[in-house]
PDB file of C-alpha atoms in Angstrom:
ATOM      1  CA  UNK A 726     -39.530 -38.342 -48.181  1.00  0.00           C
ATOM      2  CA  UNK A 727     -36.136 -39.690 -47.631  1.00  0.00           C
ATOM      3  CA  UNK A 728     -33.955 -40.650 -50.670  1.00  0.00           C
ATOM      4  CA  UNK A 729     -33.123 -43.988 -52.235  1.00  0.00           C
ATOM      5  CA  UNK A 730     -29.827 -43.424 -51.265  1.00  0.00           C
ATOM      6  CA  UNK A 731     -30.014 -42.310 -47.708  1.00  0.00           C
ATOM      7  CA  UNK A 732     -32.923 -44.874 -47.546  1.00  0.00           C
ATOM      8  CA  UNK A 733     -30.455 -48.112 -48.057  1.00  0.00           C
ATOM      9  CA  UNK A 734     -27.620 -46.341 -46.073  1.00  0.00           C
ATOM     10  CA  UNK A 735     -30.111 -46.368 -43.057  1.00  0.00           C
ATOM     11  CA  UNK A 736     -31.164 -49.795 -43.703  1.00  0.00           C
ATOM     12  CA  UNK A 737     -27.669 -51.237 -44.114  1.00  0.00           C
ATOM     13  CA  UNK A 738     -26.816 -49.840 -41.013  1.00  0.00           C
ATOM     14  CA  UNK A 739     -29.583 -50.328 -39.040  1.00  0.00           C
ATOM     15  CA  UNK A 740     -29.236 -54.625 -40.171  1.00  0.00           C
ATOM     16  CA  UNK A 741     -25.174 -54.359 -39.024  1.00  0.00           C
ATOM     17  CA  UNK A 742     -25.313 -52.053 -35.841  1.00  0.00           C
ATOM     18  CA  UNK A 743     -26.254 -55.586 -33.916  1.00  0.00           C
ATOM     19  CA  UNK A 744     -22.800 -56.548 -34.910  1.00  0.00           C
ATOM     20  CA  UNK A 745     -20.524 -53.490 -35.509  1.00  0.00           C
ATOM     21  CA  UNK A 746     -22.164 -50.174 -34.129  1.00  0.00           C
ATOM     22  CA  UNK A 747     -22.600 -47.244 -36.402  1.00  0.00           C
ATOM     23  CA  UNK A 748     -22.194 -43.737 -35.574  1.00  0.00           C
ATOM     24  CA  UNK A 749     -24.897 -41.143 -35.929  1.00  0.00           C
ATOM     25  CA  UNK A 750     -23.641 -37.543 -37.144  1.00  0.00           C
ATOM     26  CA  UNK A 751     -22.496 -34.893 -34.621  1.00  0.00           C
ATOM     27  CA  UNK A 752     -23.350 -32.149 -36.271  1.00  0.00           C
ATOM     28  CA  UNK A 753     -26.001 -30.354 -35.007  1.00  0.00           C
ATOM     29  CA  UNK A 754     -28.471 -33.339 -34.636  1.00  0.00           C
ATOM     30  CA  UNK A 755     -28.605 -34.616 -38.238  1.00  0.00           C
ATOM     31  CA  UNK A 756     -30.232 -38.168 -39.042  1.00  0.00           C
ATOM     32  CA  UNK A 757     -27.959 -39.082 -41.517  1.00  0.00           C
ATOM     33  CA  UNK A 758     -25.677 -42.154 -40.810  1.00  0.00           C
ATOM     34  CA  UNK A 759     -22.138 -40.786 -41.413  1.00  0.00           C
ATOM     35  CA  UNK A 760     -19.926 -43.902 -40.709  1.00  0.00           C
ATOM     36  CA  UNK A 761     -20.214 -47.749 -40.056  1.00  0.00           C
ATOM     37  CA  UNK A 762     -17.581 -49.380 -38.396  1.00  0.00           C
ATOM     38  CA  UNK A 763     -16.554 -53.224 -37.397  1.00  0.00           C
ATOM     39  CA  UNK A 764     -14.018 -55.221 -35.895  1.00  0.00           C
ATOM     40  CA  UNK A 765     -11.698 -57.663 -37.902  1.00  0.00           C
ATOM     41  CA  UNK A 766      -9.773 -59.181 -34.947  1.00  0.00           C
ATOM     42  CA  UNK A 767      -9.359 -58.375 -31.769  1.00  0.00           C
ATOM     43  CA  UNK A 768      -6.128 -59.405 -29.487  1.00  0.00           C
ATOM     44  CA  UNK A 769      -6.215 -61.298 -26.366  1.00  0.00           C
ATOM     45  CA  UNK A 770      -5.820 -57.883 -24.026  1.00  0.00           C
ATOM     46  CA  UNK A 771      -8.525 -56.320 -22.660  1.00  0.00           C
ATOM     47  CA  UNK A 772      -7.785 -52.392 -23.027  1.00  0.00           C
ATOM     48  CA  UNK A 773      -9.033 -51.938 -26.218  1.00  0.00           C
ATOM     49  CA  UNK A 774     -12.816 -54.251 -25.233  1.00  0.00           C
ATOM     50  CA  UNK A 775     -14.778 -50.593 -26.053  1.00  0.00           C
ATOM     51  CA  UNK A 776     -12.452 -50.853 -29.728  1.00  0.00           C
ATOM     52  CA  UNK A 777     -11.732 -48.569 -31.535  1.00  0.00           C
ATOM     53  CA  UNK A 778     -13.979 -46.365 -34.328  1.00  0.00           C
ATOM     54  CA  UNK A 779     -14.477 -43.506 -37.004  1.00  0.00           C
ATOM     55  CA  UNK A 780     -16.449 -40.751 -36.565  1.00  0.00           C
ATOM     56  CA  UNK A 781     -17.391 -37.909 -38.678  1.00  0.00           C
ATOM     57  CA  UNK A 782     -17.249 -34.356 -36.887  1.00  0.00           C
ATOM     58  CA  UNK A 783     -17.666 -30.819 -39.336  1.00  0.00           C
ATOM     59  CA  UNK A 784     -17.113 -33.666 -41.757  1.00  0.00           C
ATOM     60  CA  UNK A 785     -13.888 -34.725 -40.532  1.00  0.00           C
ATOM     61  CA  UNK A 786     -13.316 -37.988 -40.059  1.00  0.00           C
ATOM     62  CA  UNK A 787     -11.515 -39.226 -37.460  1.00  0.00           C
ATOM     63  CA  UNK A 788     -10.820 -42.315 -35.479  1.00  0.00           C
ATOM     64  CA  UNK A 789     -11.629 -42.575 -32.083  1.00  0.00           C
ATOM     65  CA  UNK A 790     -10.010 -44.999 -29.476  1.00  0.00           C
ATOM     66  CA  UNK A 791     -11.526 -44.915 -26.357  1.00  0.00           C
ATOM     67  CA  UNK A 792      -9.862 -46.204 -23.037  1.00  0.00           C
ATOM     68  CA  UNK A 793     -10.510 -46.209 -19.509  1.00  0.00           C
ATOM     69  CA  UNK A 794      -7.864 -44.443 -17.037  1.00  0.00           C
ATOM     70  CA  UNK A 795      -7.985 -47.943 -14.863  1.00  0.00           C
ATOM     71  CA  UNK A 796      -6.516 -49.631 -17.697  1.00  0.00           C
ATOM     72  CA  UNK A 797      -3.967 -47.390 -19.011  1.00  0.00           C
ATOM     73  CA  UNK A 798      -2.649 -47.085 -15.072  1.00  0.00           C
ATOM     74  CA  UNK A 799      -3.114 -50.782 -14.617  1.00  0.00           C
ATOM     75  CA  UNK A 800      -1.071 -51.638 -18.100  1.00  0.00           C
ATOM     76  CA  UNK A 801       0.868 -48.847 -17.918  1.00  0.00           C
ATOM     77  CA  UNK A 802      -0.354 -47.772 -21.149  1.00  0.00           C
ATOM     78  CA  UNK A 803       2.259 -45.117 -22.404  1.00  0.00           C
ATOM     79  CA  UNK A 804       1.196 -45.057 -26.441  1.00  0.00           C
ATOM     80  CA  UNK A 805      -1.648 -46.110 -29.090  1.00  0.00           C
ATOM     81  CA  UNK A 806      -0.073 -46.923 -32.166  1.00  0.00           C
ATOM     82  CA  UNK A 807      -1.831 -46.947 -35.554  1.00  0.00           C
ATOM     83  CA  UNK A 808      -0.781 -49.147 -38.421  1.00  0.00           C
ATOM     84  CA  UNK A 809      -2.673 -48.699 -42.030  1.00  0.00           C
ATOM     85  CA  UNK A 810      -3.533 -51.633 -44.179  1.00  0.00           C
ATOM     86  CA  UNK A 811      -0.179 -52.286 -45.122  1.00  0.00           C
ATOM     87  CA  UNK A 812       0.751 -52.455 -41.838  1.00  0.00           C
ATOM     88  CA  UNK A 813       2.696 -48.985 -41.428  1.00  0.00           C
ATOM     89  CA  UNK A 814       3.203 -47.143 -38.575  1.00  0.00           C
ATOM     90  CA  UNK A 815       0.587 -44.354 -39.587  1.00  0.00           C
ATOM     91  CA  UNK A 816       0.063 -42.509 -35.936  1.00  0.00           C
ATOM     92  CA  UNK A 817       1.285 -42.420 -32.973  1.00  0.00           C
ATOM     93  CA  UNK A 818      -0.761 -41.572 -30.144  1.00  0.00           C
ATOM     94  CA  UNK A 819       1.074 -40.363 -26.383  1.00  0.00           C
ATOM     95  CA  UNK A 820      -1.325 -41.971 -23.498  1.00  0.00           C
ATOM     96  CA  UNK A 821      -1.425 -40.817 -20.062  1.00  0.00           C
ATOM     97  CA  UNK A 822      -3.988 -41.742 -17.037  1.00  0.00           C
ATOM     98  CA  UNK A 823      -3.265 -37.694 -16.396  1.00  0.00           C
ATOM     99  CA  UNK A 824      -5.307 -36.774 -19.803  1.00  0.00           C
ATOM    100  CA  UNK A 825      -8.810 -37.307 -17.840  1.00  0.00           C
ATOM    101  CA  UNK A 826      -8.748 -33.738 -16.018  1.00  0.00           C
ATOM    102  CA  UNK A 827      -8.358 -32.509 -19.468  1.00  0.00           C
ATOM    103  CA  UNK A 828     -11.489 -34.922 -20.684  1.00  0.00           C
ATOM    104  CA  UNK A 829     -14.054 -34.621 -18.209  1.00  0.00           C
ATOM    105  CA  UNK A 830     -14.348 -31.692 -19.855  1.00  0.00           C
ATOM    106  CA  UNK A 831     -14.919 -33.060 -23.188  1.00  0.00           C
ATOM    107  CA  UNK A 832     -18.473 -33.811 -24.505  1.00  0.00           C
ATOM    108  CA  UNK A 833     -19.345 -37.399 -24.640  1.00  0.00           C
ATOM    109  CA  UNK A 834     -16.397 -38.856 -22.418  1.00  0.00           C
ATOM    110  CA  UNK A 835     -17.416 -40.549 -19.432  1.00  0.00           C
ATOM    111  CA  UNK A 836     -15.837 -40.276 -15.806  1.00  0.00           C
ATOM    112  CA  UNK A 837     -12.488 -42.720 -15.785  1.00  0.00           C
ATOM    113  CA  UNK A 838     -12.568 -42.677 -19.838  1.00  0.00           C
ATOM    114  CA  UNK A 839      -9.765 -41.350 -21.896  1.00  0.00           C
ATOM    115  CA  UNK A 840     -11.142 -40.600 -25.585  1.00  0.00           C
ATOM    116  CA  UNK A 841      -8.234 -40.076 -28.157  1.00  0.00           C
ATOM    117  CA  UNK A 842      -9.119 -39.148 -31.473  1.00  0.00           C
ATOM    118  CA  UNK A 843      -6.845 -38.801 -34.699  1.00  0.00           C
ATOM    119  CA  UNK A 844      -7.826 -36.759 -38.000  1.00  0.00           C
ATOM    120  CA  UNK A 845      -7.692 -39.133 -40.674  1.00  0.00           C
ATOM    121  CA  UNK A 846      -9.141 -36.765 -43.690  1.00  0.00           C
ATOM    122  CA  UNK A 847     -12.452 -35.546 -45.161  1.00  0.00           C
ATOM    123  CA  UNK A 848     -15.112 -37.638 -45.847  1.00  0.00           C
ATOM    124  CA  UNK A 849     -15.761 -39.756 -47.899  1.00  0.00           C
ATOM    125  CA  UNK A 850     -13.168 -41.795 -45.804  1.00  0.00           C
ATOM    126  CA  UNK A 851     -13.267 -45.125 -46.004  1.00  0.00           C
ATOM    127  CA  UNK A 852     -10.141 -47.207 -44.107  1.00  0.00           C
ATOM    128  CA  UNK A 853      -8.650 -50.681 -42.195  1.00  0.00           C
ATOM    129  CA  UNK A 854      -6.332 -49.972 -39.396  1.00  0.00           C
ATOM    130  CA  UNK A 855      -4.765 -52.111 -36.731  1.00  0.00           C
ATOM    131  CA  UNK A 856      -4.865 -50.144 -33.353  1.00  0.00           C
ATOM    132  CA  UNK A 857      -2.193 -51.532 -30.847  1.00  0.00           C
ATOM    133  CA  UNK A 858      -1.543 -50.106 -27.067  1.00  0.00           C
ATOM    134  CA  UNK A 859       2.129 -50.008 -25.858  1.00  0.00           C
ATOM    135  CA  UNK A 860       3.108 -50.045 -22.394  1.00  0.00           C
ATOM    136  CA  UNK A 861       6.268 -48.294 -20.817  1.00  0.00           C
ATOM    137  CA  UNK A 862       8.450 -51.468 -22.054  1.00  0.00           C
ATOM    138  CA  UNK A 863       7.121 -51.057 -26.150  1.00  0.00           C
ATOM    139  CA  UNK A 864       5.174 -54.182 -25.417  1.00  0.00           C
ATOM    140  CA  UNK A 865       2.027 -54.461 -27.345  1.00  0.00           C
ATOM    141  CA  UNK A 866      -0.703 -54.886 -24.342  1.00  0.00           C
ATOM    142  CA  UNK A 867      -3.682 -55.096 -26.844  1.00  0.00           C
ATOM    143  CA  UNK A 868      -4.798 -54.821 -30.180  1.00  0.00           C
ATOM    144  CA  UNK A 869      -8.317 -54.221 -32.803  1.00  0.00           C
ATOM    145  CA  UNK A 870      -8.009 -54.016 -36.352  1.00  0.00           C
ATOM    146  CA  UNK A 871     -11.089 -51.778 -37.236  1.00  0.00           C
ATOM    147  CA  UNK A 872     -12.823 -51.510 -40.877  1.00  0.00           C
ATOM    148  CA  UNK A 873     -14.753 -48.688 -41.291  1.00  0.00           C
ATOM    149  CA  UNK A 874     -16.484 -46.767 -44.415  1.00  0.00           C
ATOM    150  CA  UNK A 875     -17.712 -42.941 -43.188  1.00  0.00           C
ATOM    151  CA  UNK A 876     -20.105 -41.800 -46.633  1.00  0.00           C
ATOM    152  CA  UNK A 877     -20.378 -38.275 -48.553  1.00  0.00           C
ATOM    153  CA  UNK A 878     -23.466 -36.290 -47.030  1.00  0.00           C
ATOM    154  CA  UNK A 879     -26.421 -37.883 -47.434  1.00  0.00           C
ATOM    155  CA  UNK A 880     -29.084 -34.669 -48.408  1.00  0.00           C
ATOM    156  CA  UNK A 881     -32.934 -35.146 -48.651  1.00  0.00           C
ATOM    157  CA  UNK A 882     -34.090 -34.670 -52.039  1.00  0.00           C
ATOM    158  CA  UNK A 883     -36.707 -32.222 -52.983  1.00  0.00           C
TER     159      UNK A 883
END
């Protein structure tokens, strides 16, 4: 029987993956929930439509911005820039349409989809960060500010 706890983590999830998505562990084909994420804005581009996310991976979390390699050629997407919640500069992510040989490759990227991921820490992680894409020129071509709250392992009790 599952426990209280992982119990009204599935639940919670389950109500706000309608509105956010939530991210199912990658390790080894566990049911625990490891993260939930949502947006808190969005700008008026459209690279950043399939937003941004954190995952959990060896429990590492990390947070995942996915684009396609249509859009970063068509904006000439050169950089993914990540601010923290008091607005810092806290990565900075090179971009290049030339990164999908390397990720086709990569398990769970699609064909013309760039994934970039970023190590934020161990879990429990929990974090707001405003995800901006710079072309050539430093102009901002889109934007997502992302909440997201990636939980301790949930075990089954005994």
């Amino acid at each position: 029987m599952p426990s209280r706890r992982r119990l009204l983590t599935s639940l919670g999830c389950g109500t706000m993956a309608g509105l956010a998505g939530c991210s199912g562990s990658n390790s080894g084909g566990s049911d625990t929930v490891d993260c939930h994420s949502h947006a808190l804005s969005h700008g008026d581009g459209d690279a950043l439509d399939n937003g941004a996310r954190g995952t959990v991976e060896d429990d590492t979390v990390r947070l995942v911005v996915p684009l396609s390699v249509e859009d970063v050629k068509r904006y000439d997407i050169d950089t993914i820039r990540v601010y923290d919640i008091a607005d810092e500069l806290a990565h900075s992510i090179p971009v290049s349409a030339d990164d999908a040989d390397l990720m086709a490759n990569k398990v769970g990227v699609n064909e013309g989809q760039l994934q970039y991921e970023q190590h934020l820490g161990h879990r429990p992680f929990h974090g707001q960060y405003r995800v901006v894409v710079v072309d050539t020129n430093e102009k901002a071509v889109d934007s997502v500010t992302i909440e997201f709250n990636c939980f301790p392992e949930v075990e089954d009790e005994a």
